[in-house]
Amino acid sequence: MESQKRKISPRAVAHAAVSRIEGENAYTDIVLSHYLERYELPERDRGFVTELVRGTVRWKKRLDWIVDQLFSGKKDQLPPPVRWLLWQALYQINFMKVPAFAAVNESIKIARSQKQHRWLGVMNGILRTFVRQPEAIKFPDPVRDPVLFLAVTESFPEWIVDRWINLFGQDETRVLCHANNVSPVLSVRVNQHKISMPDFADMLNQYDVLFQVSAVPGFYRITSISYDVRSRLLEQGLMTIQDESAGLPGLIAQAQPGQTIADLCAAPGGKSTHLAELMHDQGCVLSCDIKKQRVQLLRNSVQRLQLTSVFPVVADARRAPIHQADIVVLDAPCSGLGVLRKKPDVRWKKQLQDIFELQAIQQDLIESAGSLVRANGILIYSTCTVDPQENERIVEKFLCNNPDFEIVNAHTQKIPAAFVTPHGFVRTWPHKHDMDGSFAAKMIKRKQP
């Protein structure tokens, strides 16, 4: 309601959002969207709030370490809302280069408005001490405890750091953690069913949008675009916001006009709509998802892009309403450890046991997906995680159980060799390719002799 869209400071909006995210274990993007919709903020302030909220959530382990170093009392004595305000102030000073006096004074003002009077002096002391002597903060010893050192300095749960060091080594883990703390460039997929790449580039130039051509065909990387222009291009169905890595499964499928495709676990629809665009909207893409609300998001995308070949249905991927398909795409539910740049709260919501619990689901789903592939048809298995347990191990076991399937090397004219492993899988990394961590395998079903 318009009456709710009242004037409020950007920092107060950010604090309300962080309080809800932390207090209710809510999802950052959902909460952020709610508060940006609720309050009328100029575009510059919207950007400030977005950066402050996402950055505070991303860096909270490091920020909390600093607070604990400077607070003389016991950890549980500090009320959570005060702790969250301190995180936000420290993030502004440390990462956003906001003048210290502004970050401190505005945080104190918010605390005062929330009747946290007994903690005003403590907050003031902690923040001003940090401003005077930031070098006084002692971090864990990198030699004696490399896991804790990286977990604190790069703000990651210790279990992720420990697992990655065991999988990839300490040096690789350090740069991987660091890359996951860098905000990604906006990447967009052009709807080439409606507009050509050169014409879309001309349009971006007319709107004074700063962009680069992506290494992934059909994508542009946008470094500067106004909120209004972005909204207009989306509403016109000319583009879809999608990470470049998420476009690779559609490209390796090499879909042809007239083919039948089953996209399992399809919502919110990025891969389904991409496949339809690649087929020039000629064919059939059956898009299944088990959640009704998510299927509605898929329908919205199909309508926005004006595609007629995508058919969204609410269905369990293990009981998809189709007998056989030329191409079956399974974008399996996973730990999401490849999208930590975009989703700063994912690292705090996952546990090691999730990977092994998901593995059973992934194995069940890929077996069901394989049963839908016609002879000489294609199966694409993809995830947005970097963990081999959810990627290579799943495919290896599937191939062992299904000798009529074999790997097709993903390297083609459209897929740069940099994205393809020696075994022919697609692998992308934040620190190597400046895109989300992802995995995709292409398999063909041979006729039985």
CSV table of C-alpha atoms in Angstrom, one decimal:
chain,number,residue,atom,x,y,z
A,1,MET,CA,0.0,0.0,0.0
A,2,GLU,CA,1.1,3.5,-0.7
A,3,SER,CA,0.7,4.5,2.9
A,4,GLN,CA,3.4,2.0,3.8
A,5,LYS,CA,5.9,3.5,1.4
A,6,ARG,CA,7.0,6.2,3.9
A,7,LYS,CA,10.3,7.9,4.2
A,8,ILE,CA,12.9,6.0,6.1
A,9,SER,CA,16.7,6.0,6.1
A,10,PRO,CA,18.5,3.4,4.0
A,11,ARG,CA,20.4,2.2,7.0
A,12,ALA,CA,17.2,1.7,9.0
A,13,VAL,CA,15.8,-0.3,6.1
A,14,ALA,CA,19.0,-2.4,5.9
A,15,HIS,CA,18.9,-3.0,9.7
A,16,ALA,CA,15.2,-4.1,9.5
A,17,ALA,CA,16.1,-6.6,6.7
A,18,VAL,CA,19.2,-8.0,8.5
A,19,SER,CA,17.2,-8.4,11.7
A,20,ARG,CA,14.6,-10.4,9.9
A,21,ILE,CA,17.2,-12.5,8.0
A,22,GLU,CA,19.1,-13.3,11.2
A,23,GLY,CA,16.2,-13.4,13.6
A,24,GLU,CA,13.9,-15.6,11.5
A,25,ASN,CA,16.6,-17.5,9.5
A,26,ALA,CA,14.9,-16.0,6.4
A,27,TYR,CA,16.2,-15.9,2.9
A,28,THR,CA,18.2,-12.8,2.0
A,29,ASP,CA,16.8,-12.2,-1.5
A,30,ILE,CA,13.2,-12.6,-0.4
A,31,VAL,CA,13.5,-10.3,2.6
A,32,LEU,CA,15.5,-7.7,0.6
A,33,SER,CA,12.8,-7.7,-2.2
A,34,HIS,CA,10.1,-7.2,0.4
A,35,TYR,CA,11.8,-4.2,2.0
A,36,LEU,CA,12.7,-2.6,-1.3
A,37,GLU,CA,9.1,-2.9,-2.4
A,38,ARG,CA,7.7,-1.7,0.9
A,39,TYR,CA,9.7,1.6,1.0
A,40,GLU,CA,10.2,4.1,-1.7
A,41,LEU,CA,13.9,4.7,-2.1
A,42,PRO,CA,15.8,6.4,-4.8
A,43,GLU,CA,17.9,4.1,-7.1
A,44,ARG,CA,21.1,5.1,-5.3
A,45,ASP,CA,19.7,4.2,-1.9
A,46,ARG,CA,18.3,0.9,-3.2
A,47,GLY,CA,21.8,0.0,-4.3
A,48,PHE,CA,23.2,1.0,-0.9
A,49,VAL,CA,20.7,-1.1,1.0
A,50,THR,CA,21.2,-4.1,-1.3
A,51,GLU,CA,25.0,-3.9,-0.8
A,52,LEU,CA,24.8,-3.3,2.9
A,53,VAL,CA,22.4,-6.2,3.6
A,54,ARG,CA,24.0,-8.8,1.3
A,55,GLY,CA,27.5,-7.8,2.4
A,56,THR,CA,26.6,-7.9,6.1
A,57,VAL,CA,25.2,-11.4,5.7
A,58,ARG,CA,28.1,-12.6,3.6
A,59,TRP,CA,30.8,-11.3,6.0
A,60,LYS,CA,29.1,-11.9,9.3
A,61,LYS,CA,31.6,-14.4,10.6
A,62,ARG,CA,34.5,-12.0,10.2
A,63,LEU,CA,32.4,-9.1,11.5
A,64,ASP,CA,31.3,-11.1,14.5
A,65,TRP,CA,34.9,-12.0,15.2
A,66,ILE,CA,35.8,-8.3,15.3
A,67,VAL,CA,32.9,-7.5,17.6
A,68,ASP,CA,33.9,-10.3,20.0
A,69,GLN,CA,37.5,-9.0,20.1
A,70,LEU,CA,36.4,-5.6,21.1
A,71,PHE,CA,33.5,-6.4,23.4
A,72,SER,CA,34.7,-6.9,27.0
A,73,GLY,CA,31.6,-8.8,28.2
A,74,LYS,CA,30.4,-12.3,27.5
A,75,LYS,CA,29.2,-13.1,24.0
A,76,ASP,CA,25.6,-13.7,25.0
A,77,GLN,CA,25.4,-10.5,26.9
A,78,LEU,CA,25.2,-8.4,23.7
A,79,PRO,CA,21.6,-8.3,22.5
A,80,PRO,CA,21.3,-9.6,18.9
A,81,PRO,CA,19.9,-6.4,17.4
A,82,VAL,CA,22.9,-4.5,18.8
A,83,ARG,CA,25.3,-7.1,17.5
A,84,TRP,CA,23.6,-6.9,14.0
A,85,LEU,CA,23.9,-3.1,14.1
A,86,LEU,CA,27.6,-3.4,14.9
A,87,TRP,CA,28.1,-5.8,12.0
A,88,GLN,CA,26.5,-3.3,9.6
A,89,ALA,CA,28.6,-0.4,10.9
A,90,LEU,CA,31.8,-2.4,10.6
A,91,TYR,CA,30.8,-3.5,7.1
A,92,GLN,CA,30.3,0.1,6.0
A,93,ILE,CA,33.7,1.1,7.4
A,94,ASN,CA,35.6,-2.0,6.3
A,95,PHE,CA,34.1,-2.8,2.9
A,96,MET,CA,32.0,0.1,1.6
A,97,LYS,CA,34.5,2.8,2.5
A,98,VAL,CA,31.7,4.9,4.2
A,99,PRO,CA,33.2,7.7,6.3
A,100,ALA,CA,33.5,6.3,9.8
A,101,PHE,CA,31.6,9.1,11.5
A,102,ALA,CA,28.6,8.5,9.3
A,103,ALA,CA,28.6,4.7,9.9
A,104,VAL,CA,29.0,5.2,13.6
A,105,ASN,CA,26.6,8.0,14.1
A,106,GLU,CA,23.8,6.5,12.0
A,107,SER,CA,24.1,3.2,13.8
A,108,ILE,CA,23.9,4.9,17.2
A,109,LYS,CA,20.9,6.8,16.0
A,110,ILE,CA,19.1,3.5,14.9
A,111,ALA,CA,20.0,1.9,18.3
A,112,ARG,CA,18.6,4.9,20.1
A,113,SER,CA,15.3,4.7,18.1
A,114,GLN,CA,15.0,1.0,19.2
A,115,LYS,CA,15.4,1.9,22.9
A,116,GLN,CA,18.8,0.3,23.2
A,117,HIS,CA,20.0,3.2,25.4
A,118,ARG,CA,22.2,1.1,27.8
A,119,TRP,CA,24.2,-0.2,24.8
A,120,LEU,CA,24.9,3.2,23.1
A,121,GLY,CA,28.2,3.7,25.0
A,122,VAL,CA,29.3,0.1,24.3
A,123,MET,CA,28.6,0.5,20.6
A,124,ASN,CA,30.3,3.8,20.4
A,125,GLY,CA,33.4,2.4,22.2
A,126,ILE,CA,33.6,-0.7,20.0
A,127,LEU,CA,33.3,1.2,16.7
A,128,ARG,CA,35.6,4.0,17.6
A,129,THR,CA,38.2,1.6,18.9
A,130,PHE,CA,38.1,-0.2,15.6
A,131,VAL,CA,38.4,3.0,13.6
A,132,ARG,CA,41.4,4.1,15.6
A,133,GLN,CA,43.2,0.7,15.7
A,134,PRO,CA,41.9,-1.7,13.0
A,135,GLU,CA,45.3,-3.5,13.1
A,136,ALA,CA,44.8,-4.5,16.7
A,137,ILE,CA,42.3,-7.2,15.7
A,138,LYS,CA,44.0,-10.6,16.1
A,139,PHE,CA,42.9,-13.3,13.6
A,140,PRO,CA,43.5,-17.0,14.0
A,141,ASP,CA,47.0,-18.2,13.2
A,142,PRO,CA,47.1,-19.4,9.5
A,143,VAL,CA,49.8,-22.0,10.2
A,144,ARG,CA,48.5,-23.6,13.4
A,145,ASP,CA,44.8,-23.5,12.3
A,146,PRO,CA,44.5,-22.9,8.6
A,147,VAL,CA,40.8,-23.9,8.6
A,148,LEU,CA,39.8,-21.4,11.3
A,149,PHE,CA,42.0,-18.7,9.7
A,150,LEU,CA,40.3,-19.0,6.3
A,151,ALA,CA,36.8,-19.5,7.9
A,152,VAL,CA,37.2,-16.2,9.9
A,153,THR,CA,39.1,-14.0,7.4
A,154,GLU,CA,37.0,-15.1,4.4
A,155,SER,CA,33.8,-15.5,6.4
A,156,PHE,CA,32.9,-19.2,5.8
A,157,PRO,CA,31.6,-22.0,7.9
A,158,GLU,CA,34.5,-24.1,9.1
A,159,TRP,CA,33.0,-27.3,7.6
A,160,ILE,CA,33.1,-25.8,4.0
A,161,VAL,CA,36.7,-24.7,4.4
A,162,ASP,CA,37.8,-28.0,5.8
A,163,ARG,CA,36.0,-30.0,3.0
A,164,TRP,CA,37.4,-27.7,0.3
A,165,ILE,CA,41.0,-28.0,1.6
A,166,ASN,CA,40.6,-31.8,1.6
A,167,LEU,CA,39.2,-31.7,-2.0
A,168,PHE,CA,41.1,-28.9,-3.7
A,169,GLY,CA,44.1,-28.1,-1.4
A,170,GLN,CA,44.7,-25.0,0.8
A,171,ASP,CA,45.9,-22.6,-1.9
A,172,GLU,CA,42.9,-23.4,-4.2
A,173,THR,CA,40.5,-23.1,-1.3
A,174,ARG,CA,41.8,-19.7,-0.4
A,175,VAL,CA,41.3,-18.2,-3.8
A,176,LEU,CA,37.9,-20.0,-4.2
A,177,CYS,CA,36.7,-18.5,-0.9
A,178,HIS,CA,37.9,-15.1,-1.9
A,179,ALA,CA,36.2,-15.3,-5.3
A,180,ASN,CA,32.9,-16.3,-3.6
A,181,ASN,CA,33.0,-13.0,-1.7
A,182,VAL,CA,33.2,-10.8,-4.8
A,183,SER,CA,29.9,-9.5,-6.0
A,184,PRO,CA,29.3,-10.9,-9.5
A,185,VAL,CA,28.8,-8.9,-12.7
A,186,LEU,CA,25.2,-9.0,-14.0
A,187,SER,CA,24.9,-11.5,-16.9
A,188,VAL,CA,22.0,-11.6,-19.2
A,189,ARG,CA,20.8,-14.1,-21.8
A,190,VAL,CA,19.4,-12.5,-24.9
A,191,ASN,CA,16.1,-13.9,-26.2
A,192,GLN,CA,17.3,-14.5,-29.7
A,193,HIS,CA,13.9,-15.7,-30.7
A,194,LYS,CA,12.8,-12.0,-30.5
A,195,ILE,CA,16.0,-10.0,-31.2
A,196,SER,CA,19.5,-10.7,-32.6
A,197,MET,CA,22.6,-10.2,-30.6
A,198,PRO,CA,23.8,-7.2,-32.7
A,199,ASP,CA,20.4,-5.5,-32.4
A,200,PHE,CA,20.3,-6.1,-28.7
A,201,ALA,CA,23.9,-4.6,-28.4
A,202,ASP,CA,22.7,-1.6,-30.3
A,203,MET,CA,19.8,-1.2,-27.9
A,204,LEU,CA,22.2,-1.4,-24.9
A,205,ASN,CA,24.3,1.3,-26.4
A,206,GLN,CA,21.3,3.5,-27.0
A,207,TYR,CA,20.4,3.2,-23.3
A,208,ASP,CA,24.1,4.0,-22.2
A,209,VAL,CA,24.5,0.5,-20.8
A,210,LEU,CA,28.1,-0.6,-20.2
A,211,PHE,CA,28.5,-4.2,-21.2
A,212,GLN,CA,30.9,-6.9,-22.6
A,213,VAL,CA,30.4,-9.9,-24.8
A,214,SER,CA,30.4,-13.1,-22.8
A,215,ALA,CA,32.6,-16.1,-23.6
A,216,VAL,CA,29.3,-18.0,-23.4
A,217,PRO,CA,27.3,-17.6,-26.7
A,218,GLY,CA,24.0,-15.7,-26.3
A,219,PHE,CA,25.1,-13.8,-23.2
A,220,TYR,CA,26.3,-10.3,-22.3
A,221,ARG,CA,28.0,-9.2,-19.1
A,222,ILE,CA,26.6,-5.9,-17.9
A,223,THR,CA,28.7,-3.7,-15.7
A,224,SER,CA,26.3,-0.7,-15.5
A,225,ILE,CA,22.6,-0.4,-16.1
A,226,SER,CA,19.8,1.6,-14.5
A,227,TYR,CA,17.0,-0.1,-12.7
A,228,ASP,CA,14.4,1.4,-15.1
A,229,VAL,CA,16.3,0.2,-18.2
A,230,ARG,CA,16.8,-3.3,-16.8
A,231,SER,CA,13.1,-3.5,-15.9
A,232,ARG,CA,12.0,-2.3,-19.4
A,233,LEU,CA,14.2,-4.9,-21.2
A,234,LEU,CA,12.9,-7.7,-18.9
A,235,GLU,CA,9.3,-6.7,-19.4
A,236,GLN,CA,9.7,-6.6,-23.1
A,237,GLY,CA,11.0,-10.2,-23.0
A,238,LEU,CA,14.2,-9.3,-24.7
A,239,MET,CA,16.5,-10.8,-22.0
A,240,THR,CA,16.7,-13.0,-19.0
A,241,ILE,CA,18.9,-12.5,-16.0
A,242,GLN,CA,20.9,-15.7,-15.8
A,243,ASP,CA,24.4,-16.7,-14.8
A,244,GLU,CA,26.5,-17.6,-17.8
A,245,SER,CA,27.3,-21.0,-16.2
A,246,ALA,CA,23.5,-21.8,-16.2
A,247,GLY,CA,23.5,-21.4,-20.0
A,248,LEU,CA,26.0,-24.1,-20.7
A,249,PRO,CA,23.7,-27.1,-20.1
A,250,GLY,CA,21.3,-25.8,-22.7
A,251,LEU,CA,24.1,-25.2,-25.2
A,252,ILE,CA,25.7,-28.7,-24.8
A,253,ALA,CA,22.3,-30.2,-25.4
A,254,GLN,CA,22.4,-29.0,-29.0
A,255,ALA,CA,18.6,-29.0,-29.2
A,256,GLN,CA,17.1,-28.9,-32.7
A,257,PRO,CA,13.8,-27.4,-33.9
A,258,GLY,CA,11.0,-30.0,-33.6
A,259,GLN,CA,12.6,-32.0,-30.8
A,260,THR,CA,10.8,-33.1,-27.6
A,261,ILE,CA,12.6,-32.1,-24.4
A,262,ALA,CA,11.8,-33.0,-20.8
A,263,ASP,CA,13.2,-30.6,-18.3
A,264,LEU,CA,13.0,-32.1,-14.8
A,265,CYS,CA,13.3,-29.9,-11.7
A,266,ALA,CA,12.7,-27.1,-14.1
A,267,ALA,CA,11.6,-24.1,-12.1
A,268,PRO,CA,12.1,-21.1,-12.2
A,269,GLY,CA,12.6,-21.9,-15.8
A,270,GLY,CA,15.9,-20.6,-17.0
A,271,LYS,CA,17.0,-23.7,-18.7
A,272,SER,CA,13.5,-24.5,-20.2
A,273,THR,CA,13.2,-21.1,-21.8
A,274,HIS,CA,16.8,-21.2,-23.0
A,275,LEU,CA,16.2,-24.5,-24.7
A,276,ALA,CA,13.0,-23.2,-26.3
A,277,GLU,CA,14.8,-20.1,-27.6
A,278,LEU,CA,17.6,-22.3,-29.0
A,279,MET,CA,15.0,-24.3,-30.9
A,280,HIS,CA,13.5,-21.1,-32.3
A,281,ASP,CA,10.4,-21.9,-30.2
A,282,GLN,CA,9.7,-24.9,-32.5
A,283,GLY,CA,9.3,-28.2,-30.6
A,284,CYS,CA,8.1,-29.2,-27.2
A,285,VAL,CA,9.7,-28.5,-23.8
A,286,LEU,CA,7.9,-30.3,-21.0
A,287,SER,CA,8.9,-28.4,-17.8
A,288,CYS,CA,8.3,-30.3,-14.6
A,289,ASP,CA,8.6,-29.1,-11.0
A,290,ILE,CA,7.2,-30.6,-7.9
A,291,LYS,CA,6.3,-27.2,-6.3
A,292,LYS,CA,3.2,-25.4,-7.5
A,293,GLN,CA,4.4,-22.0,-6.6
A,294,ARG,CA,7.7,-22.5,-8.5
A,295,VAL,CA,5.8,-23.7,-11.5
A,296,GLN,CA,3.9,-20.4,-11.5
A,297,LEU,CA,7.3,-18.6,-11.7
A,298,LEU,CA,8.1,-20.7,-14.7
A,299,ARG,CA,4.8,-19.8,-16.3
A,300,ASN,CA,5.5,-16.2,-15.7
A,301,SER,CA,8.8,-16.5,-17.4
A,302,VAL,CA,7.3,-18.3,-20.4
A,303,GLN,CA,4.7,-15.6,-20.8
A,304,ARG,CA,7.2,-12.8,-20.4
A,305,LEU,CA,9.4,-14.2,-23.1
A,306,GLN,CA,6.4,-15.0,-25.4
A,307,LEU,CA,7.3,-18.6,-25.9
A,308,THR,CA,4.7,-21.2,-27.1
A,309,SER,CA,6.8,-24.4,-27.0
A,310,VAL,CA,7.2,-24.6,-23.2
A,311,PHE,CA,4.6,-26.5,-21.2
A,312,PRO,CA,5.0,-26.2,-17.5
A,313,VAL,CA,3.5,-28.9,-15.3
A,314,VAL,CA,3.4,-29.6,-11.6
A,315,ALA,CA,4.9,-33.1,-11.3
A,316,ASP,CA,7.5,-35.1,-9.4
A,317,ALA,CA,10.5,-35.6,-11.7
A,318,ARG,CA,10.4,-39.3,-10.8
A,319,ARG,CA,6.9,-39.6,-12.3
A,320,ALA,CA,7.1,-37.1,-15.2
A,321,PRO,CA,4.0,-37.3,-17.5
A,322,ILE,CA,6.0,-38.3,-20.6
A,323,HIS,CA,7.1,-41.6,-22.1
A,324,GLN,CA,10.2,-40.7,-24.0
A,325,ALA,CA,12.1,-37.6,-25.1
A,326,ASP,CA,14.9,-36.7,-27.5
A,327,ILE,CA,16.6,-34.8,-24.7
A,328,VAL,CA,16.1,-35.0,-20.9
A,329,VAL,CA,17.6,-32.3,-18.7
A,330,LEU,CA,18.0,-32.9,-15.0
A,331,ASP,CA,19.1,-29.8,-13.1
A,332,ALA,CA,19.3,-31.7,-9.9
A,333,PRO,CA,18.6,-30.2,-6.4
A,334,CYS,CA,22.0,-29.7,-4.8
A,335,SER,CA,23.8,-28.0,-2.0
A,336,GLY,CA,24.2,-24.8,-4.0
A,337,LEU,CA,27.8,-24.4,-3.1
A,338,GLY,CA,28.5,-23.0,-6.5
A,339,VAL,CA,26.3,-19.9,-6.1
A,340,LEU,CA,27.7,-18.5,-2.9
A,341,ARG,CA,28.6,-15.2,-4.7
A,342,LYS,CA,24.9,-14.6,-5.6
A,343,LYS,CA,23.3,-16.1,-2.5
A,344,PRO,CA,25.3,-14.9,0.6
A,345,ASP,CA,23.1,-16.8,3.0
A,346,VAL,CA,23.5,-20.3,1.4
A,347,ARG,CA,26.9,-20.9,3.2
A,348,TRP,CA,25.2,-20.4,6.6
A,349,LYS,CA,22.2,-22.6,5.8
A,350,LYS,CA,23.9,-25.7,4.7
A,351,GLN,CA,25.6,-28.5,6.6
A,352,LEU,CA,27.9,-31.3,5.5
A,353,GLN,CA,25.2,-33.9,6.0
A,354,ASP,CA,23.1,-32.1,3.4
A,355,ILE,CA,25.5,-33.2,0.7
A,356,PHE,CA,25.2,-36.9,1.5
A,357,GLU,CA,21.4,-36.7,2.0
A,358,LEU,CA,21.1,-35.0,-1.4
A,359,GLN,CA,23.3,-37.6,-3.0
A,360,ALA,CA,20.6,-40.2,-2.6
A,361,ILE,CA,18.0,-38.0,-4.1
A,362,GLN,CA,20.2,-37.1,-7.0
A,363,GLN,CA,21.0,-40.7,-7.7
A,364,ASP,CA,17.3,-41.5,-7.7
A,365,LEU,CA,16.4,-38.6,-10.0
A,366,ILE,CA,19.1,-39.4,-12.6
A,367,GLU,CA,17.9,-43.0,-12.8
A,368,SER,CA,14.4,-41.7,-13.4
A,369,ALA,CA,15.6,-39.2,-16.0
A,370,GLY,CA,17.6,-41.8,-17.8
A,371,SER,CA,14.5,-44.0,-18.2
A,372,LEU,CA,12.9,-41.2,-20.3
A,373,VAL,CA,15.6,-40.9,-22.9
A,374,ARG,CA,14.8,-42.5,-26.2
A,375,ALA,CA,17.4,-44.5,-28.2
A,376,ASN,CA,20.2,-42.2,-29.4
A,377,GLY,CA,18.7,-39.5,-27.2
A,378,ILE,CA,20.6,-37.2,-24.9
A,379,LEU,CA,20.7,-36.9,-21.1
A,380,ILE,CA,22.0,-33.8,-19.4
A,381,TYR,CA,22.8,-33.9,-15.7
A,382,SER,CA,23.7,-30.5,-14.2
A,383,THR,CA,24.1,-28.8,-10.8
A,384,CYS,CA,25.2,-25.5,-9.3
A,385,THR,CA,27.6,-27.0,-6.8
A,386,VAL,CA,31.4,-27.6,-6.9
A,387,ASP,CA,31.3,-30.8,-4.8
A,388,PRO,CA,32.4,-34.0,-6.7
A,389,GLN,CA,30.1,-36.0,-4.5
A,390,GLU,CA,27.1,-34.4,-6.1
A,391,ASN,CA,28.7,-34.3,-9.6
A,392,GLU,CA,31.2,-36.8,-10.9
A,393,ARG,CA,30.3,-39.5,-8.4
A,394,ILE,CA,26.6,-39.3,-9.4
A,395,VAL,CA,27.4,-39.6,-13.1
A,396,GLU,CA,29.9,-42.4,-12.5
A,397,LYS,CA,27.4,-44.5,-10.6
A,398,PHE,CA,24.7,-43.9,-13.2
A,399,LEU,CA,27.0,-45.0,-16.0
A,400,CYS,CA,27.9,-48.1,-14.0
A,401,ASN,CA,24.2,-48.9,-13.6
A,402,ASN,CA,23.3,-48.1,-17.2
A,403,PRO,CA,25.9,-49.4,-19.6
A,404,ASP,CA,23.8,-48.3,-22.6
A,405,PHE,CA,24.7,-44.6,-21.8
A,406,GLU,CA,28.1,-43.1,-22.5
A,407,ILE,CA,29.7,-39.7,-22.0
A,408,VAL,CA,29.7,-37.2,-24.9
A,409,ASN,CA,32.6,-34.7,-24.7
A,410,ALA,CA,31.0,-31.3,-24.0
A,411,HIS,CA,33.6,-29.4,-26.0
A,412,THR,CA,32.1,-28.0,-29.2
A,413,GLN,CA,32.4,-24.8,-31.2
A,414,LYS,CA,30.0,-23.1,-28.8
A,415,ILE,CA,31.6,-24.4,-25.6
A,416,PRO,CA,35.1,-23.1,-24.9
A,417,ALA,CA,37.7,-25.7,-23.9
A,418,ALA,CA,38.3,-23.7,-20.7
A,419,PHE,CA,35.0,-24.9,-19.4
A,420,VAL,CA,35.5,-28.6,-20.2
A,421,THR,CA,37.4,-31.1,-18.0
A,422,PRO,CA,39.7,-33.9,-19.4
A,423,HIS,CA,36.8,-36.3,-18.9
A,424,GLY,CA,34.5,-34.2,-21.1
A,425,PHE,CA,32.4,-32.6,-18.3
A,426,VAL,CA,31.5,-29.0,-18.1
A,427,ARG,CA,33.0,-27.4,-15.0
A,428,THR,CA,32.9,-23.7,-14.1
A,429,TRP,CA,34.5,-21.9,-11.1
A,430,PRO,CA,34.2,-18.4,-9.6
A,431,HIS,CA,37.9,-18.0,-9.3
A,432,LYS,CA,38.8,-19.3,-12.8
A,433,HIS,CA,35.9,-18.2,-15.0
A,434,ASP,CA,34.3,-15.3,-13.0
A,435,MET,CA,31.0,-17.1,-13.0
A,436,ASP,CA,29.1,-19.5,-10.7
A,437,GLY,CA,30.5,-22.8,-9.8
A,438,SER,CA,28.7,-25.5,-11.9
A,439,PHE,CA,28.8,-28.9,-13.4
A,440,ALA,CA,27.2,-30.5,-16.4
A,441,ALA,CA,27.5,-33.9,-18.0
A,442,LYS,CA,26.2,-34.9,-21.5
A,443,MET,CA,25.4,-38.6,-22.1
A,444,ILE,CA,24.0,-40.4,-25.1
A,445,LYS,CA,21.8,-43.5,-24.9
A,446,ARG,CA,23.0,-46.0,-27.5
A,447,LYS,CA,20.7,-48.7,-29.0
A,448,GLN,CA,21.1,-52.0,-27.3
A,449,PRO,CA,22.7,-54.6,-29.6
